[in-house]
Amino acid sequence: MTNPRIKKVLITREEIEAKCVELANWVNETYKDSDDLLLIGLLKGSVPFLAQLIKDVTVDHALDFMTVSSFGGGTVSTGNLKIVMDLKNDIFNKDVLLVEDIVDSGLTLSTIVANLQQRKPRSLKVITLLDKPSGRKVNFEADKTGFVVPHEFLVGFGLDLKEKLRNLPYIGIFDETKLDEVK
Ligand code: IMP
Ligand code: MG
C-alpha cells in the first residue's frame, strides 16, 4: 500500500530495481580492469541504493562510508559542508566511486569531490540514482545517473523528510499538506 503522505509514486519499486541492474552493469564494465575499487556511500541517503546496486556488481570492491552535513539543516543545501564522519580507508591510488541518492544543487558532491581529489585517488567517479537538474546552483554532472526527476520534494528509497520515509521501497512526491504529520 502506498504511504498516505505520498501524493504520487514517481518511480516504482520494480523500476528502481531494474535500473539498479542496469547501473550495476555500468559499474562492472567501467571497472572491469580495476584491482582496487572502493565504493563510497554518502550516509544516510545512499544506503538503499548502494545495497540494491551491489547485488549485481560482480567486480571486486570494498565499501566505505562518509557522513557530511550542511550547516543550518532544513531542506535547502547551503554548500557549507562539514565532514561529520570521514572515511576509514585511505583512497590514495584507488579507484573510487561515490554513490549518492540525488544530485540537486550539486553543492554536496562538488564539495566532496574536491575534498577527495586532494587525497589523490587513481580515479574518482560519481554515480547517482536521481538527478534533479532544475535545482542546480553549481555546474556538476555525475558520471552516471539513474533517473532525471522533476522539481518536487521526493521521499523514499533513501530520501528523507526530517529523517523519516527513507524506508519506502519506491520514490514518491511528498504531499506537502501532510508536512505537520511527520515529526
Ligand atoms: P545538493 O545536490 O547539495 O543540493 O544536495 C543533495 C542532497 O540533498 C541529497 O543527498 C539529499 O540528501 C538532499 N535532497 C535533495 N533533493 C531532495 C529531495 O527531493 N528529497 C529529499 N532529499 C533531497
Ligand atoms: Mg543525501
Coordinates of C-alpha atoms and ligand atoms in Angstrom, one line a residue:
M1 CA 0.0 0.0 0.0
T2 CA 1.2 3.5 -0.8
N3 CA 2.1 5.6 2.2
P4 CA -0.7 8.2 2.8
R5 CA 1.8 11.1 2.8
I6 CA 2.7 10.4 -0.8
K7 CA 0.9 12.5 -3.4
K8 CA 2.2 10.4 -6.3
V9 CA 4.5 7.5 -6.8
L10 CA 7.1 8.8 -9.3
I11 CA 9.3 5.7 -9.6
T12 CA 8.1 2.2 -8.7
R13 CA 10.0 -0.4 -6.8
E14 CA 10.2 -2.5 -10.0
E15 CA 11.5 0.4 -12.0
I16 CA 14.2 1.1 -9.3
E17 CA 15.2 -2.5 -9.2
A18 CA 15.5 -2.8 -12.9
K19 CA 17.5 0.5 -13.1
C20 CA 19.9 -0.7 -10.4
V21 CA 20.7 -3.8 -12.5
E22 CA 21.5 -1.5 -15.4
L23 CA 23.7 0.7 -13.2
A24 CA 25.5 -2.3 -11.8
N25 CA 26.3 -3.3 -15.3
W26 CA 27.8 0.1 -15.9
V27 CA 29.9 -0.4 -12.8
N28 CA 31.0 -3.8 -14.0
E29 CA 32.0 -2.5 -17.4
T30 CA 33.7 0.7 -16.1
Y31 CA 35.8 -1.1 -13.5
K32 CA 36.5 -4.4 -15.3
D33 CA 40.2 -3.8 -15.2
S34 CA 40.4 -2.3 -11.7
D35 CA 42.1 -4.2 -8.9
D36 CA 41.4 -1.7 -6.2
L37 CA 37.9 -0.4 -6.3
L38 CA 36.3 1.4 -3.4
L39 CA 32.6 2.3 -3.4
I40 CA 31.8 5.2 -1.0
G41 CA 28.3 5.7 0.2
L42 CA 27.2 9.1 1.5
L43 CA 25.2 8.5 4.6
K44 CA 22.4 8.1 5.0
G45 CA 20.5 8.7 1.8
S46 CA 22.6 6.4 -0.4
V47 CA 22.1 3.2 1.8
P48 CA 19.1 1.6 0.0
F49 CA 20.6 2.4 -3.4
L50 CA 24.1 1.1 -2.5
A51 CA 22.6 -2.1 -1.1
Q52 CA 20.5 -2.7 -4.2
L53 CA 23.3 -1.8 -6.6
I54 CA 26.0 -4.1 -5.2
K55 CA 23.7 -7.1 -5.5
D56 CA 24.6 -7.1 -9.2
V57 CA 28.1 -5.7 -9.0
T58 CA 30.4 -8.6 -9.9
V59 CA 33.8 -6.8 -9.8
D60 CA 35.7 -7.0 -6.5
H61 CA 35.3 -3.9 -4.4
A62 CA 35.3 -2.7 -0.8
L63 CA 32.8 -0.4 0.8
D64 CA 33.3 2.7 2.9
F65 CA 31.0 5.5 4.2
M66 CA 31.1 9.2 4.8
T67 CA 28.7 11.5 6.6
V68 CA 28.5 15.1 5.6
S69 CA 26.1 17.7 6.9
S70 CA 25.3 21.2 5.7
F71 CA 25.2 23.9 8.3
G72 CA 21.8 25.1 9.1
G73 CA 20.0 21.9 8.3
G74 CA 16.5 22.2 6.7
T75 CA 15.7 21.0 3.2
V76 CA 17.9 23.5 1.4
S77 CA 21.5 22.8 0.8
T78 CA 23.7 25.7 1.7
G79 CA 27.0 24.5 0.4
N80 CA 28.8 24.9 3.7
L81 CA 29.5 21.3 4.3
K82 CA 31.1 19.7 7.3
I83 CA 32.5 16.2 7.3
V84 CA 30.8 14.6 10.3
M85 CA 32.3 11.1 9.7
D86 CA 35.2 10.6 7.4
L87 CA 36.3 7.5 5.5
K88 CA 38.0 4.6 7.3
N89 CA 40.1 3.9 4.1
D90 CA 43.0 5.8 2.6
I91 CA 41.9 6.3 -1.0
F92 CA 45.4 7.1 -2.4
N93 CA 45.8 5.3 -5.7
K94 CA 42.4 3.6 -5.5
D95 CA 39.6 3.7 -8.0
V96 CA 36.8 5.5 -6.1
L97 CA 33.1 5.5 -7.0
L98 CA 31.0 7.9 -4.9
V99 CA 27.4 6.6 -4.6
E100 CA 24.7 9.2 -3.9
D101 CA 20.9 9.2 -3.8
I102 CA 20.3 12.5 -5.6
V103 CA 22.1 15.5 -7.1
D104 CA 20.1 18.6 -6.5
S105 CA 22.0 21.9 -6.2
G106 CA 25.2 20.0 -6.8
L107 CA 26.9 21.7 -3.9
T108 CA 27.3 18.5 -1.8
L109 CA 29.0 16.5 -4.5
S110 CA 31.1 19.2 -5.9
T111 CA 32.5 19.9 -2.4
I112 CA 33.1 16.3 -1.6
V113 CA 34.7 15.6 -5.0
A114 CA 37.1 18.5 -4.4
N115 CA 38.0 17.2 -1.0
L116 CA 38.5 13.6 -2.1
Q117 CA 40.6 14.7 -5.2
Q118 CA 43.2 16.1 -2.7
R119 CA 43.8 12.6 -1.4
K120 CA 44.9 11.6 -4.9
P121 CA 42.8 8.6 -5.8
R122 CA 43.7 6.8 -9.1
S123 CA 40.3 7.8 -10.4
L124 CA 37.1 9.3 -8.9
K125 CA 33.6 9.0 -10.4
V126 CA 30.1 9.7 -9.1
I127 CA 27.0 7.6 -9.6
T128 CA 23.7 8.9 -8.5
L129 CA 20.3 7.2 -8.6
L130 CA 18.5 10.5 -9.2
D131 CA 19.3 13.9 -10.8
K132 CA 17.2 17.0 -10.3
P133 CA 18.8 19.4 -12.8
S134 CA 16.3 22.2 -12.0
G135 CA 17.9 22.6 -8.6
R136 CA 21.4 23.1 -9.8
K137 CA 23.4 26.0 -8.3
V138 CA 26.8 24.9 -9.4
N139 CA 27.9 23.2 -12.5
F140 CA 28.1 19.5 -11.6
E141 CA 27.3 16.3 -13.5
A142 CA 27.5 12.8 -12.2
D143 CA 29.3 10.3 -14.4
K144 CA 26.3 8.0 -14.3
T145 CA 22.6 8.8 -13.4
G146 CA 19.6 6.5 -12.9
F147 CA 16.7 8.8 -13.4
V148 CA 16.2 12.5 -14.1
V149 CA 13.5 13.8 -11.8
P150 CA 11.3 16.9 -11.7
H151 CA 11.4 19.9 -9.3
E152 CA 9.5 18.3 -6.5
F153 CA 10.3 17.2 -2.9
L154 CA 10.8 13.5 -3.1
V155 CA 10.9 10.8 -0.4
G156 CA 11.6 7.1 -0.3
F157 CA 14.4 4.7 -1.2
G158 CA 16.8 6.7 1.0
L159 CA 15.4 10.2 0.5
D160 CA 14.0 11.6 3.7
L161 CA 11.8 14.2 5.2
K162 CA 13.0 15.0 8.7
E163 CA 14.9 11.7 8.7
K164 CA 11.7 9.8 8.0
L165 CA 10.3 7.9 5.0
R166 CA 13.7 6.7 3.8
N167 CA 12.3 3.1 4.1
L168 CA 9.7 3.4 1.3
P169 CA 10.6 0.9 -1.5
Y170 CA 9.6 3.4 -4.2
I171 CA 10.3 7.1 -4.8
G172 CA 7.3 9.4 -4.3
I173 CA 6.3 13.0 -4.3
F174 CA 5.7 14.2 -0.8
D175 CA 2.2 15.6 -0.1
E176 CA 3.1 19.0 1.4
T177 CA -0.3 19.3 3.1
K178 CA 0.9 16.5 5.4
L179 CA 4.0 18.2 6.5
D180 CA 2.9 18.6 10.1
E181 CA 2.1 14.9 10.4
V182 CA 5.8 13.9 10.1
K183 CA 7.5 14.5 13.5
Ligands
IMP1 P1 22.7 19.1 -3.2 O1 23.0 18.5 -4.5 O2 23.9 19.5 -2.5 O3 21.7 20.1 -3.2 O4 22.1 18.0 -2.2 C1 21.8 16.8 -2.4 C2 21.3 16.3 -1.1 O5 20.1 17.0 -0.8 C3 20.8 14.8 -1.2 O6 21.9 14.0 -0.8 C4 19.6 14.8 -0.4 O7 20.0 14.4 1.0 C5 19.1 16.1 -0.4 N1 17.9 16.3 -1.3 C6 17.9 16.9 -2.5 N2 16.6 16.8 -3.0 C7 15.9 16.1 -2.2 C8 14.5 15.6 -2.2 O8 13.7 15.9 -3.2 N3 14.1 14.9 -1.2 C9 14.9 14.6 -0.1 N4 16.2 15.0 -0.1 C10 16.7 15.7 -1.1
MG2 MG 21.9 12.9 1.0

